[in-house]
Amino acid sequence: MKILLLSVSIFLLGCVSSHHAIAQESAKADSANPRDPEVAAIRQQSKLFADAFNKHDAKAVAGFWTEDGEYIDETRNGGTLTGREAIEKAYVGFFKANPKAKISIAIASVKILSDDAAIEDGRTSVEPATPGSTGMAQYRAIHVKVAGKWKMASVRDSEIQAPAAYHSLKDLDWLVGSWVAEENGVKLESTCRWIANKTFLERRHSATHLDGSTSEGLQIIGWNPDAGHVQSWEFSSDGGSATGAWLPTEGGWTGAMQGVAGDGSVTSAVNYYIRIDDNAFTWRSTDRTRGGFSLPEADEVVIRRSVPVK
């Protein structure tokens, strides 16, 4: 599995970036889980929910719940709402009190439990945050099918404490430098530096494969003031591209990636970057898809500095 990870992901990509990898991934797509379209439908609902929220359309937002659905808020705001009407009324009040609020959603996983039930886990970021709140939450949504369409029967939010340097990107300063990883003969190298007066990080990376071929990529990481979260923009040598919404997690960051491979296939993944110390971090990738089909999760890999700092 690790060899597939290394040749596909170049350890920080959210899109397929190697012609060799595309062939391997296509073979796996042939035996994809038949429930994948349901996962895609729930993911699309999440995107439409964010769109409705950012338009401050309280009626549309509440419409994603079932008629008697519940919203359990375990953040500092607290409280439980039951029924679509009560949820809509609460959102009307929220949007009135927060006229500039925008939400970003990073889905961590979607699990299909049966033909008409599913669980979605993820994180949200609302900017600007309300007074006394970080604006960041971890959520779990229980989906059920109603008249052939997925609706939320229950949503539970719990607040996340954001790093003090969340908006300034200082918490990612440790990525600056040169990094290397090698697994079964595939060598990965990357260099990261600050650009534009330290408002963005630039990562240039390359992979040398077993047959001697190479693939390259460029990634820019910075604060997206419009979306209200740290974001990455990725460009790979096969013509693919991806964007990622980054949210802090315990010990590091989570990046929810959405992209398009060079052949036009839509890709997605949730990548985890967990810092070990000044000279190493781990990376793993879950909830990976290509062309609407699920791909195997990528094993955890340890990335180390080329020249350790003391």
CSV table of C-alpha atoms in Angstrom, one decimal:
chain,number,residue,atom,x,y,z
A,1,MET,CA,0.0,0.0,0.0
A,2,LYS,CA,2.8,2.5,0.8
A,3,ILE,CA,4.3,2.2,-2.6
A,4,LEU,CA,0.9,3.1,-4.1
A,5,LEU,CA,0.6,6.0,-1.7
A,6,LEU,CA,4.0,7.4,-2.6
A,7,SER,CA,3.6,7.3,-6.3
A,8,VAL,CA,0.1,8.7,-6.3
A,9,SER,CA,0.1,11.3,-3.6
A,10,ILE,CA,3.6,12.7,-3.3
A,11,PHE,CA,2.7,12.7,0.4
A,12,LEU,CA,0.8,16.1,0.3
A,13,LEU,CA,-1.3,16.0,-2.8
A,14,GLY,CA,-5.0,15.9,-3.0
A,15,CYS,CA,-5.2,14.9,-6.6
A,16,VAL,CA,-3.6,12.0,-8.6
A,17,SER,CA,-0.4,13.3,-10.1
A,18,SER,CA,1.4,10.4,-11.8
A,19,HIS,CA,0.5,8.6,-15.1
A,20,HIS,CA,1.7,5.3,-13.5
A,21,ALA,CA,-0.5,5.9,-10.5
A,22,ILE,CA,-3.5,6.6,-12.7
A,23,ALA,CA,-3.2,3.1,-14.3
A,24,GLN,CA,-3.0,1.5,-10.8
A,25,GLU,CA,-5.9,3.5,-9.5
A,26,SER,CA,-8.1,2.7,-12.5
A,27,ALA,CA,-7.7,-1.0,-11.9
A,28,LYS,CA,-9.0,-0.6,-8.3
A,29,ALA,CA,-11.9,1.6,-9.5
A,30,ASP,CA,-13.3,-1.4,-11.5
A,31,SER,CA,-14.1,-3.2,-8.2
A,32,ALA,CA,-15.4,-0.1,-6.4
A,33,ASN,CA,-18.0,-0.3,-3.7
A,34,PRO,CA,-21.5,0.1,-5.2
A,35,ARG,CA,-22.5,2.4,-2.4
A,36,ASP,CA,-19.9,5.1,-3.6
A,37,PRO,CA,-22.7,7.1,-5.4
A,38,GLU,CA,-24.5,7.5,-2.1
A,39,VAL,CA,-21.3,8.8,-0.5
A,40,ALA,CA,-20.9,11.2,-3.4
A,41,ALA,CA,-24.6,12.3,-2.9
A,42,ILE,CA,-24.0,13.1,0.8
A,43,ARG,CA,-20.8,15.0,0.0
A,44,GLN,CA,-22.8,17.1,-2.6
A,45,GLN,CA,-25.5,17.8,0.1
A,46,SER,CA,-22.7,19.1,2.4
A,47,LYS,CA,-21.5,21.4,-0.4
A,48,LEU,CA,-25.0,22.7,-1.0
A,49,PHE,CA,-25.5,23.2,2.7
A,50,ALA,CA,-22.4,25.4,2.8
A,51,ASP,CA,-23.7,27.4,-0.2
A,52,ALA,CA,-27.0,28.0,1.4
A,53,PHE,CA,-25.4,29.0,4.7
A,54,ASN,CA,-23.1,31.5,2.9
A,55,LYS,CA,-26.1,33.0,1.2
A,56,HIS,CA,-27.8,33.3,4.6
A,57,ASP,CA,-30.8,31.4,3.3
A,58,ALA,CA,-32.2,30.1,6.6
A,59,LYS,CA,-35.1,28.2,5.0
A,60,ALA,CA,-32.8,26.4,2.6
A,61,VAL,CA,-30.4,25.6,5.4
A,62,ALA,CA,-33.1,24.1,7.6
A,63,GLY,CA,-34.4,22.2,4.5
A,64,PHE,CA,-31.4,19.8,4.8
A,65,TRP,CA,-32.9,18.4,8.0
A,66,THR,CA,-35.8,16.0,8.2
A,67,GLU,CA,-39.1,17.5,9.3
A,68,ASP,CA,-38.5,16.4,12.9
A,69,GLY,CA,-34.7,16.5,12.8
A,70,GLU,CA,-32.6,17.8,15.7
A,71,TYR,CA,-29.6,20.0,16.0
A,72,ILE,CA,-27.5,19.6,19.2
A,73,ASP,CA,-25.1,22.4,19.8
A,74,GLU,CA,-22.4,21.6,22.3
A,75,THR,CA,-20.4,24.7,21.6
A,76,ARG,CA,-20.5,27.7,24.0
A,77,ASN,CA,-23.8,28.7,22.5
A,78,GLY,CA,-25.3,25.5,23.7
A,79,GLY,CA,-28.9,24.1,23.3
A,80,THR,CA,-30.9,21.6,21.3
A,81,LEU,CA,-33.3,22.4,18.5
A,82,THR,CA,-36.0,20.0,17.4
A,83,GLY,CA,-37.9,20.3,14.1
A,84,ARG,CA,-37.2,22.0,10.9
A,85,GLU,CA,-39.2,25.1,11.8
A,86,ALA,CA,-37.2,25.7,15.0
A,87,ILE,CA,-34.0,25.2,13.2
A,88,GLU,CA,-34.9,27.7,10.5
A,89,LYS,CA,-36.0,30.3,13.1
A,90,ALA,CA,-32.6,29.9,14.9
A,91,TYR,CA,-30.7,30.4,11.6
A,92,VAL,CA,-32.7,33.5,10.8
A,93,GLY,CA,-31.6,34.9,14.2
A,94,PHE,CA,-28.0,33.8,13.7
A,95,PHE,CA,-27.7,35.4,10.2
A,96,LYS,CA,-29.3,38.6,11.4
A,97,ALA,CA,-26.8,38.8,14.3
A,98,ASN,CA,-23.9,37.7,12.1
A,99,PRO,CA,-24.4,39.3,8.6
A,100,LYS,CA,-20.9,38.5,7.4
A,101,ALA,CA,-20.8,34.9,8.6
A,102,LYS,CA,-19.4,32.3,6.2
A,103,ILE,CA,-18.8,28.6,6.8
A,104,SER,CA,-16.2,26.1,5.5
A,105,ILE,CA,-16.8,22.4,5.8
A,106,ALA,CA,-14.0,19.7,5.8
A,107,ILE,CA,-15.6,16.2,5.7
A,108,ALA,CA,-13.4,13.6,7.4
A,109,SER,CA,-15.5,10.5,6.6
A,110,VAL,CA,-18.9,9.3,5.3
A,111,LYS,CA,-20.0,5.8,6.3
A,112,ILE,CA,-23.0,4.1,4.7
A,113,LEU,CA,-24.7,2.1,7.4
A,114,SER,CA,-27.6,0.8,5.3
A,115,ASP,CA,-29.6,1.6,2.3
A,116,ASP,CA,-31.2,4.5,4.1
A,117,ALA,CA,-28.8,5.5,6.9
A,118,ALA,CA,-25.3,7.1,7.0
A,119,ILE,CA,-22.9,8.9,9.3
A,120,GLU,CA,-20.9,11.9,8.3
A,121,ASP,CA,-18.0,13.3,10.5
A,122,GLY,CA,-16.0,16.4,9.9
A,123,ARG,CA,-15.1,19.9,11.0
A,124,THR,CA,-16.5,23.4,10.3
A,125,SER,CA,-15.1,26.9,10.5
A,126,VAL,CA,-17.3,29.9,10.7
A,127,GLU,CA,-15.7,33.4,10.0
A,128,PRO,CA,-15.9,35.8,11.6
A,129,ALA,CA,-16.3,33.9,14.8
A,130,THR,CA,-18.9,35.0,17.3
A,131,PRO,CA,-17.7,36.7,20.5
A,132,GLY,CA,-16.3,34.1,23.0
A,133,SER,CA,-16.1,31.4,20.4
A,134,THR,CA,-13.3,30.0,18.2
A,135,GLY,CA,-15.7,29.6,15.3
A,136,MET,CA,-14.5,26.1,14.8
A,137,ALA,CA,-16.4,22.9,15.6
A,138,GLN,CA,-16.3,19.1,15.1
A,139,TYR,CA,-19.6,17.6,14.0
A,140,ARG,CA,-21.3,14.3,13.4
A,141,ALA,CA,-24.4,14.2,11.2
A,142,ILE,CA,-26.8,11.2,11.0
A,143,HIS,CA,-28.3,11.0,7.5
A,144,VAL,CA,-31.5,9.2,6.5
A,145,LYS,CA,-33.2,8.8,3.2
A,146,VAL,CA,-36.5,10.5,2.8
A,147,ALA,CA,-38.4,10.0,-0.5
A,148,GLY,CA,-35.1,8.9,-2.1
A,149,LYS,CA,-33.1,11.9,-0.9
A,150,TRP,CA,-30.6,12.2,2.0
A,151,LYS,CA,-31.6,14.4,4.9
A,152,MET,CA,-30.0,15.1,8.2
A,153,ALA,CA,-31.9,13.5,11.1
A,154,SER,CA,-29.5,14.6,13.8
A,155,VAL,CA,-26.4,16.9,13.9
A,156,ARG,CA,-24.2,17.4,16.9
A,157,ASP,CA,-21.5,20.1,17.1
A,158,SER,CA,-18.7,20.4,19.7
A,159,GLU,CA,-16.3,23.3,19.8
A,160,ILE,CA,-12.6,23.0,18.8
A,161,GLN,CA,-10.0,25.2,20.4
A,162,ALA,CA,-8.0,26.8,17.5
A,163,PRO,CA,-4.2,27.4,17.8
A,164,ALA,CA,-3.4,31.0,18.8
A,165,ALA,CA,-1.6,31.5,15.5
A,166,TYR,CA,-4.4,30.0,13.3
A,167,HIS,CA,-4.9,33.1,11.2
A,168,SER,CA,-1.3,34.1,10.8
A,169,LEU,CA,0.0,30.7,9.5
A,170,LYS,CA,2.8,30.7,12.2
A,171,ASP,CA,1.7,27.3,13.2
A,172,LEU,CA,2.9,26.0,9.8
A,173,ASP,CA,6.3,27.6,10.1
A,174,TRP,CA,7.8,24.2,11.0
A,175,LEU,CA,7.2,23.1,7.4
A,176,VAL,CA,9.9,25.5,6.1
A,177,GLY,CA,13.0,23.6,4.9
A,178,SER,CA,13.8,20.5,2.9
A,179,TRP,CA,12.2,17.1,3.4
A,180,VAL,CA,12.7,13.6,2.1
A,181,ALA,CA,10.9,10.2,2.3
A,182,GLU,CA,11.7,6.9,0.7
A,183,GLU,CA,9.7,3.7,0.5
A,184,ASN,CA,10.5,0.6,-1.6
A,185,GLY,CA,12.8,2.6,-3.9
A,186,VAL,CA,10.4,5.5,-4.5
A,187,LYS,CA,12.1,8.7,-3.4
A,188,LEU,CA,10.2,11.9,-2.5
A,189,GLU,CA,11.8,15.3,-2.0
A,190,SER,CA,10.3,18.7,-1.2
A,191,THR,CA,11.3,22.2,-0.3
A,192,CYS,CA,9.1,24.6,1.5
A,193,ARG,CA,9.7,28.4,1.9
A,194,TRP,CA,7.9,31.6,2.8
A,195,ILE,CA,6.9,33.9,0.0
A,196,ALA,CA,5.1,37.3,-0.4
A,197,ASN,CA,6.3,38.8,2.8
A,198,LYS,CA,5.4,35.6,4.7
A,199,THR,CA,1.8,35.6,3.7
A,200,PHE,CA,2.1,32.3,1.8
A,201,LEU,CA,4.1,29.1,2.0
A,202,GLU,CA,5.4,27.6,-1.3
A,203,ARG,CA,6.2,23.9,-1.5
A,204,ARG,CA,7.9,22.4,-4.5
A,205,HIS,CA,8.1,18.6,-4.5
A,206,SER,CA,9.2,15.8,-6.8
A,207,ALA,CA,9.0,12.0,-6.8
A,208,THR,CA,11.4,9.6,-8.5
A,209,HIS,CA,9.7,6.3,-9.3
A,210,LEU,CA,11.1,2.8,-9.6
A,211,ASP,CA,11.4,3.0,-13.4
A,212,GLY,CA,13.4,6.3,-13.1
A,213,SER,CA,10.6,8.5,-14.2
A,214,THR,CA,9.8,11.6,-12.2
A,215,SER,CA,6.7,13.7,-11.4
A,216,GLU,CA,6.7,17.2,-9.9
A,217,GLY,CA,4.3,19.6,-8.3
A,218,LEU,CA,3.8,23.0,-6.7
A,219,GLN,CA,1.7,23.8,-3.7
A,220,ILE,CA,0.8,27.2,-2.3
A,221,ILE,CA,-0.6,27.4,1.3
A,222,GLY,CA,-2.1,30.6,2.7
A,223,TRP,CA,-5.1,32.2,4.5
A,224,ASN,CA,-8.2,32.6,2.4
A,225,PRO,CA,-10.0,35.6,3.9
A,226,ASP,CA,-13.1,35.0,1.7
A,227,ALA,CA,-13.6,31.4,2.7
A,228,GLY,CA,-12.3,32.0,6.3
A,229,HIS,CA,-9.8,29.2,6.5
A,230,VAL,CA,-6.2,28.1,5.6
A,231,GLN,CA,-6.2,26.9,2.0
A,232,SER,CA,-3.8,25.2,-0.3
A,233,TRP,CA,-3.6,25.4,-4.1
A,234,GLU,CA,-1.9,22.4,-5.8
A,235,PHE,CA,-0.6,22.0,-9.4
A,236,SER,CA,1.0,18.8,-10.7
A,237,SER,CA,3.1,18.0,-13.7
A,238,ASP,CA,0.4,15.8,-15.3
A,239,GLY,CA,-1.8,18.9,-15.6
A,240,GLY,CA,-3.9,18.1,-12.5
A,241,SER,CA,-4.8,20.6,-9.8
A,242,ALA,CA,-6.5,20.7,-6.4
A,243,THR,CA,-7.5,23.0,-3.6
A,244,GLY,CA,-7.7,22.1,0.1
A,245,ALA,CA,-9.4,23.5,3.1
A,246,TRP,CA,-7.1,23.1,6.1
A,247,LEU,CA,-8.3,23.0,9.7
A,248,PRO,CA,-6.2,22.5,12.9
A,249,THR,CA,-6.4,19.1,14.6
A,250,GLU,CA,-4.7,17.7,17.7
A,251,GLY,CA,-1.0,17.9,17.0
A,252,GLY,CA,-1.2,19.2,13.5
A,253,TRP,CA,-3.6,19.9,10.6
A,254,THR,CA,-6.3,18.2,8.5
A,255,GLY,CA,-6.6,19.1,4.8
A,256,ALA,CA,-9.8,18.3,2.9
A,257,MET,CA,-8.7,18.1,-0.7
A,258,GLN,CA,-10.8,18.5,-3.9
A,259,GLY,CA,-9.1,18.3,-7.3
A,260,VAL,CA,-9.0,17.1,-10.9
A,261,ALA,CA,-6.3,14.8,-12.3
A,262,GLY,CA,-4.7,15.4,-15.6
A,263,ASP,CA,-7.1,13.1,-17.4
A,264,GLY,CA,-10.1,15.0,-16.0
A,265,SER,CA,-11.0,12.6,-13.2
A,266,VAL,CA,-12.4,14.3,-10.1
A,267,THR,CA,-10.4,13.5,-7.0
A,268,SER,CA,-10.8,14.0,-3.3
A,269,ALA,CA,-9.0,13.0,-0.1
A,270,VAL,CA,-8.7,14.0,3.6
A,271,ASN,CA,-5.0,14.3,4.5
A,272,TYR,CA,-3.6,14.4,8.1
A,273,TYR,CA,-0.3,16.2,8.9
A,274,ILE,CA,0.8,15.4,12.5
A,275,ARG,CA,4.0,17.0,13.7
A,276,ILE,CA,6.4,14.6,15.6
A,277,ASP,CA,9.1,17.1,16.4
A,278,ASP,CA,11.2,19.8,14.6
A,279,ASN,CA,12.6,17.2,12.2
A,280,ALA,CA,9.7,14.9,11.3
A,281,PHE,CA,6.0,14.7,10.8
A,282,THR,CA,3.6,11.9,9.8
A,283,TRP,CA,1.2,12.0,6.8
A,284,ARG,CA,-1.7,9.8,6.0
A,285,SER,CA,-4.7,10.0,3.7
A,286,THR,CA,-8.2,8.8,4.1
A,287,ASP,CA,-11.6,9.1,2.4
A,288,ARG,CA,-9.9,9.1,-1.0
A,289,THR,CA,-11.8,9.0,-4.3
A,290,ARG,CA,-11.1,9.3,-8.0
A,291,GLY,CA,-13.8,9.6,-10.7
A,292,GLY,CA,-16.5,9.0,-8.1
A,293,PHE,CA,-15.1,5.7,-6.8
A,294,SER,CA,-13.4,5.0,-3.5
A,295,LEU,CA,-9.7,4.3,-3.3
A,296,PRO,CA,-7.9,2.5,-0.5
A,297,GLU,CA,-6.7,4.5,2.5
A,298,ALA,CA,-3.0,5.5,2.4
A,299,ASP,CA,-0.8,4.1,5.1
A,300,GLU,CA,1.0,6.5,7.5
A,301,VAL,CA,4.4,7.7,6.3
A,302,VAL,CA,7.0,9.5,8.3
A,303,ILE,CA,8.6,12.5,6.5
A,304,ARG,CA,12.0,13.7,7.7
A,305,ARG,CA,14.1,16.8,7.2
A,306,SER,CA,17.0,16.4,4.8
A,307,VAL,CA,19.2,18.2,7.2
A,308,PRO,CA,18.0,18.0,10.8
A,309,VAL,CA,17.8,21.1,12.9
A,310,LYS,CA,19.4,21.1,16.3
